[in-house]
Coordinates of C-alpha atoms and ligand atoms in Angstrom, one line a residue:
X1 CA 0.0 0.0 0.1
X2 CA 1.2 3.4 -1.1
X3 CA 1.7 6.3 1.3
X4 CA -0.4 8.2 -1.0
X5 CA -3.0 5.4 -2.0
X6 CA -6.0 7.3 -0.7
X7 CA -6.7 9.7 -3.5
X8 CA -6.3 6.6 -6.0
X9 CA -9.1 4.2 -6.9
X10 CA -6.7 1.9 -9.0
X11 CA -3.0 0.4 -8.1
X12 CA 0.1 1.8 -9.6
X13 CA 1.1 -0.5 -12.7
X14 CA 4.0 -2.7 -12.1
X15 CA 6.0 -1.1 -14.7
X16 CA 5.4 2.5 -13.3
X17 CA 6.0 1.4 -9.9
X18 CA 9.3 -0.2 -10.8
X19 CA 10.3 2.8 -12.7
X20 CA 9.4 5.4 -9.9
X21 CA 10.8 3.6 -6.7
X22 CA 14.0 4.6 -5.3
X23 CA 14.5 2.0 -2.5
X24 CA 16.9 0.0 -4.3
X25 CA 19.4 3.1 -3.8
X26 CA 17.8 5.2 -1.2
X27 CA 18.2 2.3 1.3
X28 CA 21.5 3.5 1.9
X29 CA 20.0 6.6 3.6
X30 CA 18.3 4.2 6.4
X31 CA 20.1 5.5 9.3
X32 CA 20.0 9.1 8.3
X33 CA 16.1 8.8 7.7
X34 CA 15.6 7.0 11.2
X35 CA 17.8 9.6 12.9
X36 CA 15.8 12.3 11.3
X37 CA 12.5 10.7 12.2
X38 CA 13.3 10.2 15.9
X39 CA 14.5 14.0 16.0
X40 CA 11.5 15.0 14.4
X41 CA 9.0 12.8 16.8
X42 CA 10.9 13.9 19.7
X43 CA 9.8 17.4 18.8
X44 CA 6.2 16.5 17.9
X45 CA 6.2 15.3 21.5
X46 CA 7.7 18.2 23.2
X47 CA 5.6 20.7 21.4
X48 CA 2.1 18.6 22.2
X49 CA 1.8 18.1 18.3
X50 CA 1.6 14.5 19.4
X51 CA 1.0 13.2 22.9
X52 CA 4.1 13.0 24.6
X53 CA 3.6 9.2 25.4
X54 CA 3.1 8.2 21.8
X55 CA 5.6 10.4 20.7
X56 CA 8.1 8.2 23.0
X57 CA 6.9 5.2 21.6
X58 CA 7.6 6.0 18.2
X59 CA 10.9 6.9 19.1
X60 CA 11.6 3.7 20.8
X61 CA 10.0 1.6 17.9
X62 CA 12.3 3.7 15.7
X63 CA 15.3 2.8 17.5
X64 CA 14.3 -1.0 17.5
X65 CA 13.9 -0.7 13.6
X66 CA 17.4 0.7 13.1
X67 CA 18.5 -1.9 15.4
X68 CA 16.9 -4.7 13.2
X69 CA 18.1 -3.0 10.2
X70 CA 21.9 -3.1 11.1
X71 CA 21.9 -6.5 12.8
X72 CA 20.4 -7.9 9.5
X73 CA 17.1 -9.2 10.8
X74 CA 15.0 -6.7 9.0
X75 CA 15.7 -6.6 5.2
X76 CA 14.9 -3.2 3.5
X77 CA 12.7 -4.4 0.9
X78 CA 9.2 -4.0 -0.3
X79 CA 8.5 -0.2 -0.3
X80 CA 8.5 2.6 -3.0
X81 CA 11.5 4.4 -0.9
X82 CA 13.2 4.6 2.5
X83 CA 10.6 7.0 3.9
X84 CA 7.7 4.9 3.1
X85 CA 9.9 1.7 4.4
X86 CA 10.5 3.0 7.4
X87 CA 7.1 4.4 8.3
X88 CA 5.2 1.2 7.1
X89 CA 7.2 -0.9 9.3
X90 CA 6.5 1.6 12.4
X91 CA 2.7 1.6 11.3
X92 CA 3.2 -2.4 11.4
X93 CA 4.7 -2.4 14.9
X94 CA 2.8 0.2 16.8
X95 CA -0.5 0.6 14.6
X96 CA -2.1 3.9 14.5
X97 CA 0.4 5.8 16.7
X98 CA 3.0 5.1 14.0
X99 CA 0.9 7.0 11.6
X100 CA 1.4 10.4 13.7
X101 CA 5.0 10.5 12.7
X102 CA 4.4 12.0 9.6
X103 CA 2.6 15.0 11.0
X104 CA 4.1 18.6 9.9
X105 CA 6.3 16.7 7.7
X106 CA 6.4 15.8 3.8
X107 CA 8.8 13.4 2.3
X108 CA 10.3 16.6 0.6
X109 CA 11.8 18.1 3.7
X110 CA 12.5 14.5 5.1
X111 CA 14.4 13.5 2.0
X112 CA 16.1 16.8 2.0
X113 CA 16.9 16.6 5.6
X114 CA 18.4 12.7 5.1
X115 CA 20.4 13.6 2.3
X116 CA 22.3 16.5 4.4
X117 CA 22.6 14.2 7.2
X118 CA 24.3 11.6 4.9
X119 CA 26.5 14.1 3.0
X120 CA 27.5 15.7 6.1
X121 CA 29.0 12.3 7.5
X122 CA 30.5 11.6 4.1
X123 CA 32.4 15.1 4.2
X124 CA 33.7 14.0 7.6
X125 CA 34.8 10.7 6.1
X126 CA 36.4 12.4 3.0
X127 CA 38.2 14.7 5.4
X128 CA 39.6 11.8 7.4
X129 CA 40.6 10.1 4.3
X130 CA 42.5 13.2 2.8
X131 CA 44.1 13.8 6.0
X132 CA 45.6 10.4 6.2
X133 CA 46.8 11.0 2.3
X134 CA 48.7 14.3 3.2
X135 CA 50.1 12.5 6.2
X136 CA 51.4 9.7 4.0
X137 CA 52.9 12.4 1.4
X138 CA 54.4 14.2 4.4
X139 CA 56.1 11.0 5.4
X140 CA 57.6 10.7 1.9
X141 CA 58.5 14.2 1.9
X142 CA 60.6 13.9 5.4
X143 CA 62.4 10.6 4.2
X144 CA 63.4 12.2 0.9
X145 CA 64.7 15.9 1.6
X146 CA 68.1 14.7 0.8
X147 CA 67.2 13.3 -2.6
X148 CA 67.4 15.1 -5.9
X149 CA 64.9 14.5 -9.0
X150 CA 64.6 16.1 -12.2
X151 CA 61.6 18.9 -12.2
X152 CA 59.4 18.8 -15.5
X153 CA 57.8 21.2 -17.6
X154 CA 56.1 20.1 -20.8
X155 CA 57.2 16.5 -19.7
X156 CA 60.8 17.4 -20.4
X157 CA 63.4 17.8 -17.9
X158 CA 63.6 21.3 -16.8
X159 CA 65.4 22.0 -13.4
X160 CA 66.6 19.9 -10.6
X161 CA 64.4 19.9 -7.7
X162 CA 64.1 18.4 -4.3
X163 CA 62.2 15.2 -3.9
X164 CA 60.4 16.6 -0.7
X165 CA 59.5 19.8 -2.9
X166 CA 57.6 17.3 -5.1
X167 CA 55.7 15.5 -2.5
X168 CA 54.9 18.7 -0.9
X169 CA 53.3 20.1 -4.1
X170 CA 50.6 17.3 -3.9
X171 CA 50.0 18.3 -0.2
X172 CA 49.5 21.8 -1.1
X173 CA 46.5 20.4 -3.7
X174 CA 45.1 18.1 -1.2
X175 CA 45.1 20.7 1.3
X176 CA 42.9 22.9 -0.7
X177 CA 40.6 19.8 -1.1
X178 CA 40.4 19.5 2.5
X179 CA 39.7 23.2 2.9
X180 CA 36.9 22.8 0.1
X181 CA 35.4 20.0 2.2
X182 CA 35.6 21.4 5.5
X183 CA 34.1 24.8 4.2
X184 CA 31.2 22.9 2.3
X185 CA 30.4 21.0 5.7
X186 CA 29.7 24.7 7.4
X187 CA 27.6 25.9 4.3
X188 CA 25.7 22.8 4.2
X189 CA 25.0 22.2 7.8
X190 CA 21.3 23.6 7.5
X191 CA 18.3 21.8 8.7
X192 CA 15.3 21.8 6.4
X193 CA 12.6 19.8 8.3
X194 CA 9.4 22.0 9.2
X195 CA 9.5 23.1 5.4
X196 CA 7.1 20.5 4.7
X197 CA 6.1 19.8 1.3
X198 CA 7.1 23.4 0.0
X199 CA 5.2 26.0 2.1
X200 CA 6.2 25.3 5.7
X201 CA 3.6 23.9 8.2
X202 CA 0.6 25.3 10.2
X203 CA 1.6 23.1 13.1
X204 CA 3.4 24.8 16.3
X205 CA 6.6 23.1 15.3
X206 CA 10.0 23.9 17.1
X207 CA 12.6 24.0 14.3
X208 CA 15.4 25.0 16.6
X209 CA 14.9 22.2 18.8
X210 CA 14.8 19.7 15.9
X211 CA 18.0 21.3 14.7
X212 CA 19.6 21.2 18.0
X213 CA 18.8 17.4 18.0
X214 CA 20.5 16.8 14.7
X215 CA 23.4 18.8 15.4
X216 CA 22.8 21.1 12.3
X217 CA 24.2 24.9 12.8
X218 CA 21.3 26.5 11.6
X219 CA 17.6 25.9 10.3
X220 CA 16.7 26.8 6.6
X221 CA 14.9 30.3 6.1
X222 CA 13.1 29.5 3.1
X223 CA 10.9 26.5 2.8
X224 CA 10.6 26.4 -1.0
X225 CA 14.3 26.6 -1.4
X226 CA 15.1 24.3 1.3
X227 CA 13.0 21.4 -0.2
X228 CA 14.7 21.7 -3.7
X229 CA 18.3 22.6 -2.5
X230 CA 20.9 20.4 -3.6
X231 CA 23.7 22.6 -4.3
X232 CA 25.3 20.6 -1.5
X233 CA 25.4 17.8 -3.2
X234 CA 26.6 19.4 -6.5
X235 CA 29.6 21.0 -4.5
X236 CA 30.3 17.7 -2.8
X237 CA 30.7 16.0 -6.4
X238 CA 32.8 19.3 -7.6
X239 CA 35.1 18.8 -4.5
X240 CA 35.3 15.1 -5.1
X241 CA 36.2 16.0 -8.7
X242 CA 39.0 18.2 -7.9
X243 CA 40.4 15.5 -5.4
X244 CA 40.4 13.1 -8.5
X245 CA 42.0 15.7 -10.8
X246 CA 45.0 15.7 -8.6
X247 CA 45.0 12.1 -7.6
X248 CA 44.9 11.4 -11.5
X249 CA 48.0 14.0 -11.9
X250 CA 49.7 12.0 -9.3
X251 CA 48.9 8.6 -10.8
X252 CA 50.1 9.9 -14.2
X253 CA 53.4 10.6 -12.3
X254 CA 53.3 7.4 -10.8
X255 CA 52.7 5.4 -14.0
X256 CA 55.6 7.4 -15.8
X257 CA 58.2 7.5 -12.9
X258 CA 57.8 3.6 -12.3
X259 CA 58.2 2.9 -16.0
X260 CA 61.6 1.2 -17.3
X261 CA 62.2 4.6 -19.2
X262 CA 62.2 6.6 -16.1
X263 CA 62.9 4.1 -12.9
X264 CA 62.6 6.6 -10.3
X265 CA 60.3 4.6 -8.5
X266 CA 58.9 1.0 -7.9
X267 CA 55.6 -0.2 -7.3
X268 CA 55.6 -2.9 -4.5
X269 CA 54.5 -6.4 -5.8
X270 CA 51.3 -6.4 -3.7
X271 CA 50.2 -3.5 -5.4
X272 CA 51.0 -4.5 -8.8
X273 CA 49.6 -6.6 -11.6
X274 CA 50.8 -8.8 -14.3
X275 CA 49.8 -9.7 -17.7
X276 CA 48.0 -12.8 -19.0
X277 CA 50.3 -13.2 -22.1
X278 CA 53.5 -11.3 -21.5
X279 CA 55.2 -12.8 -18.6
X280 CA 57.7 -10.1 -17.8
X281 CA 55.2 -7.3 -17.4
X282 CA 54.6 -5.5 -14.2
X283 CA 51.8 -3.1 -14.8
X284 CA 50.5 -0.1 -12.8
X285 CA 46.9 -1.0 -12.7
X286 CA 46.1 0.8 -9.7
X287 CA 47.0 4.3 -10.6
X288 CA 45.8 3.7 -14.2
X289 CA 42.1 2.8 -12.5
X290 CA 42.3 5.7 -10.5
X291 CA 43.0 8.0 -13.3
X292 CA 40.3 6.2 -15.4
X293 CA 37.8 6.6 -12.4
X294 CA 38.4 10.3 -12.4
X295 CA 36.4 10.3 -15.8
X296 CA 33.4 8.8 -14.0
X297 CA 33.4 11.4 -11.1
X298 CA 33.5 14.1 -13.7
X299 CA 30.7 12.4 -15.5
X300 CA 28.4 12.5 -12.0
X301 CA 29.4 16.3 -11.8
X302 CA 28.1 16.9 -15.0
X303 CA 25.0 14.6 -14.4
X304 CA 23.9 16.3 -11.2
X305 CA 24.5 20.2 -12.7
X306 CA 22.2 19.2 -15.4
X307 CA 19.8 17.6 -13.2
X308 CA 19.4 20.7 -11.3
X309 CA 19.1 23.0 -14.5
X310 CA 15.9 24.7 -15.0
X311 CA 13.9 23.2 -12.3
X312 CA 11.0 25.2 -11.6
X313 CA 10.3 25.9 -8.0
X314 CA 9.9 24.1 -5.5
X315 CA 10.3 20.1 -5.4
X316 CA 10.6 18.1 -8.6
X317 CA 10.9 14.6 -8.7
X318 CA 14.0 15.2 -10.9
X319 CA 15.7 15.5 -7.6
X320 CA 15.5 11.9 -6.8
X321 CA 18.5 11.8 -9.5
X322 CA 20.8 13.1 -7.2
X323 CA 21.3 10.0 -5.3
X324 CA 23.1 7.5 -7.4
X325 CA 25.7 10.1 -8.9
X326 CA 26.4 11.0 -5.2
X327 CA 26.6 7.5 -3.8
X328 CA 28.9 6.6 -6.7
X329 CA 31.1 9.4 -6.3
X330 CA 31.6 9.1 -2.6
X331 CA 32.6 5.1 -3.1
X332 CA 34.8 6.1 -6.0
X333 CA 36.3 8.9 -3.9
X334 CA 37.0 7.0 -0.8
X335 CA 38.3 3.6 -2.8
X336 CA 40.4 6.0 -4.9
X337 CA 42.0 8.0 -2.1
X338 CA 42.4 5.0 0.1
X339 CA 44.0 2.6 -2.5
X340 CA 46.3 5.3 -3.4
X341 CA 47.5 6.3 0.1
X342 CA 48.3 2.6 0.7
X343 CA 50.4 2.5 -2.4
X344 CA 52.3 5.8 -1.6
X345 CA 53.1 4.2 1.5
X346 CA 55.1 1.4 0.1
X347 CA 56.5 2.9 -3.3
X348 CA 60.3 2.6 -3.5
X349 CA 62.1 5.6 -4.4
X350 CA 65.3 4.9 -6.2
X351 CA 67.4 7.9 -5.4
X352 CA 70.3 7.3 -7.4
X353 CA 68.3 7.0 -10.6
X354 CA 66.4 10.2 -9.9
X355 CA 69.8 11.9 -9.2
X356 CA 71.3 10.6 -12.3
X357 CA 68.0 11.8 -14.3
X358 CA 68.0 15.1 -12.6
X359 CA 71.6 15.9 -14.2
X360 CA 70.5 14.7 -17.7
X361 CA 69.0 17.2 -20.5
X362 CA 71.1 20.2 -19.6
X363 CA 69.1 20.6 -16.7
X364 CA 71.2 23.4 -15.2
X365 CA 71.2 25.8 -18.3
X366 CA 69.1 27.9 -16.2
X367 CA 71.8 27.8 -13.7
X368 CA 74.5 28.9 -16.4
X369 CA 72.1 31.9 -17.6
X370 CA 71.6 33.1 -13.7
X371 CA 75.3 32.9 -13.3
X372 CA 75.9 35.0 -16.0
X373 CA 73.2 37.4 -14.8
X374 CA 74.9 37.6 -11.4
X375 CA 78.1 38.3 -13.1
X376 CA 76.9 41.5 -15.0
X377 CA 75.6 39.8 -18.2
X378 CA 72.2 41.0 -19.2
X379 CA 69.8 38.0 -18.7
X380 CA 68.5 38.3 -22.3
X381 CA 72.3 37.8 -23.5
X382 CA 72.9 35.4 -20.9
X383 CA 70.0 33.2 -22.0
X384 CA 71.4 33.5 -25.6
X385 CA 75.3 32.5 -24.8
X386 CA 73.9 29.5 -22.5
X387 CA 71.5 28.6 -25.6
X388 CA 75.0 28.3 -27.7
X389 CA 76.7 26.7 -25.1
X390 CA 74.1 23.9 -25.0
X391 CA 74.4 23.4 -29.1
X392 CA 78.1 23.0 -28.4
X393 CA 77.8 20.3 -25.6
X394 CA 75.2 18.6 -28.3
X395 CA 77.7 18.7 -31.0
X396 CA 80.4 17.5 -28.6
X397 CA 78.3 15.0 -26.8
X398 CA 79.0 16.7 -23.7
X399 CA 77.1 17.7 -20.5
X400 CA 77.3 21.0 -19.0
X401 CA 79.0 19.6 -15.8
X402 CA 81.9 17.8 -18.1
X403 CA 82.6 21.1 -19.6
X404 CA 86.2 22.8 -18.8
X405 CA 86.5 26.3 -17.7
X406 CA 88.3 26.9 -20.8
X407 CA 85.1 25.6 -22.9
X408 CA 82.9 27.8 -20.7
X409 CA 85.3 31.0 -21.2
X410 CA 85.0 30.2 -25.1
X411 CA 81.4 31.5 -24.8
X412 CA 81.9 34.1 -22.4
X413 CA 84.7 35.7 -20.1
X414 CA 82.2 36.4 -17.6
X415 CA 82.7 32.7 -16.8
X416 CA 85.0 32.3 -13.7
X417 CA 86.1 28.5 -11.9
X418 CA 82.9 28.6 -9.7
X419 CA 80.7 28.0 -12.4
X420 CA 81.9 24.4 -12.5
X421 CA 80.4 24.0 -9.2
X422 CA 77.2 26.2 -10.0
X423 CA 76.3 23.5 -12.9
X424 CA 76.4 20.6 -10.4
X425 CA 72.7 19.1 -9.8
X426 CA 72.9 20.0 -6.1
X427 CA 74.1 23.3 -6.5
X428 CA 71.3 24.1 -9.1
X429 CA 68.4 22.6 -6.8
X430 CA 70.0 24.2 -3.6
X431 CA 70.3 27.6 -5.1
X432 CA 66.6 28.0 -5.5
X433 CA 65.9 28.9 -1.9
X434 CA 63.3 31.3 -2.4
X435 CA 60.0 30.4 -0.3
X436 CA 58.4 27.3 -1.4
X437 CA 61.4 26.7 -4.0
X438 CA 63.7 23.6 -4.5
X439 CA 66.4 23.9 -1.9
X440 CA 66.3 21.3 0.6
X441 CA 65.9 24.0 3.4
X442 CA 63.0 25.6 1.5
X443 CA 61.4 22.0 1.0
X444 CA 61.9 21.4 4.4
X445 CA 59.9 24.7 5.5
X446 CA 57.3 23.8 3.2
X447 CA 57.0 20.7 4.9
X448 CA 56.6 22.3 8.2
X449 CA 54.1 24.8 6.7
X450 CA 52.0 21.7 5.5
X451 CA 52.0 20.2 8.8
X452 CA 50.8 23.4 10.4
X453 CA 47.9 23.8 8.0
X454 CA 47.1 19.9 8.4
X455 CA 46.6 20.3 12.2
X456 CA 43.4 22.5 11.5
X457 CA 41.5 19.9 10.4
Ligands
LIG1 N1 12.8 9.4 -3.6 C1 12.4 10.9 -3.4 C2 13.4 11.5 -3.7 O1 14.6 11.2 -3.5 C3 11.7 11.1 -2.2 C4 10.6 12.4 -2.0 C5 9.7 12.1 -2.9 N2 8.6 13.1 -2.7 C6 7.7 13.1 -3.2 N3 6.9 14.2 -3.4 N4 7.3 12.3 -4.4 O2 13.4 13.0 -3.8

């Protein structure tokens, strides 16, 4: 029997019923739904909208239903949605008293509240997972602040950098993600109950009380908006999309750096996969999958934005389409952050290979130009002289660090003996000690700053 059967003579067709139902996915909201219902019933009792005793019996039964679902003795099935399921079960257990729960409430403000409770908890989980990812990045940075690696632009070796600076760069990205989730939590922590179907309620409800019981920061100020606002779902998926963007970059680096061609890092066996035909292969399936799943989360973002577009005020059933993209985003986000954290924990850093690579590709050419500029040559000229020096090296099959002082001086007599030291990989990385730069000291300060900001969450 439907909650809304009264107005109808006939039954809904099986096909329409199956199309309309949401229990198959919104059953995930059971705890949020029951928690919100207990708060609502408590408020109804306190405000004498429902006799106190009956309200208490409703709350007790809702607790029992929750326990039965969690213990697996009450299968969540056989209703249109989670709201009908819980109410139906309540009425089955306590008869007419159960029918009073829905006083001063509609499924519209109910589902809006359930979603907020659920998303709020999900934000807290996302924050915890991001924190542990950043902590792992920090550990890797701490252990590698003596290592030098190539820094890239356009995927071409650009300048030597400190390895800790590399890890810190990702910590910065995930710190911004943390911040976005935590700001969203404050913004979305608003209680819709009392908005009823769209226009509010004539019952003397105490919305502040319900808000307190559910731990919300504020009550919504416009019932039309409150029942149809799903901004927080879109924002969550956007935040998740940026986490995935950042993760996919880290994964791309991982795939490249662990290839034979780079050889900077090694994926541990327990996080690698093999090939069914090529016995020699050790494949980076996990980072590839994380990179791939990024597209799926972007799809959900586009989906929710399209769902919200052009909806007339107030509630429309289209809004039921917020759930599957959200649940899948949440699941994908959690599994990706968690698997990459585990992988990063175990990745082996080949410090010698990174150091060697850092010196290839004339990566200290900028240092030569900077050297000349420091010795009075205008930077534009210094750039051109160094360019010629690089061409000279290519012709002679030499590197900048294997040039003799005589060869340097063939190109400019501003070169002195100390240029031979300036073009070494370590001197190059160490020379850039501007705040946030590639020297070990700057990288250590960068790490300290990450730790400090992380502590806030
Ligand atoms: N399953 C619905 C949703 O997710 C619940 C609200 C239904 N409200 C209604 N008026 N049909 O949006």
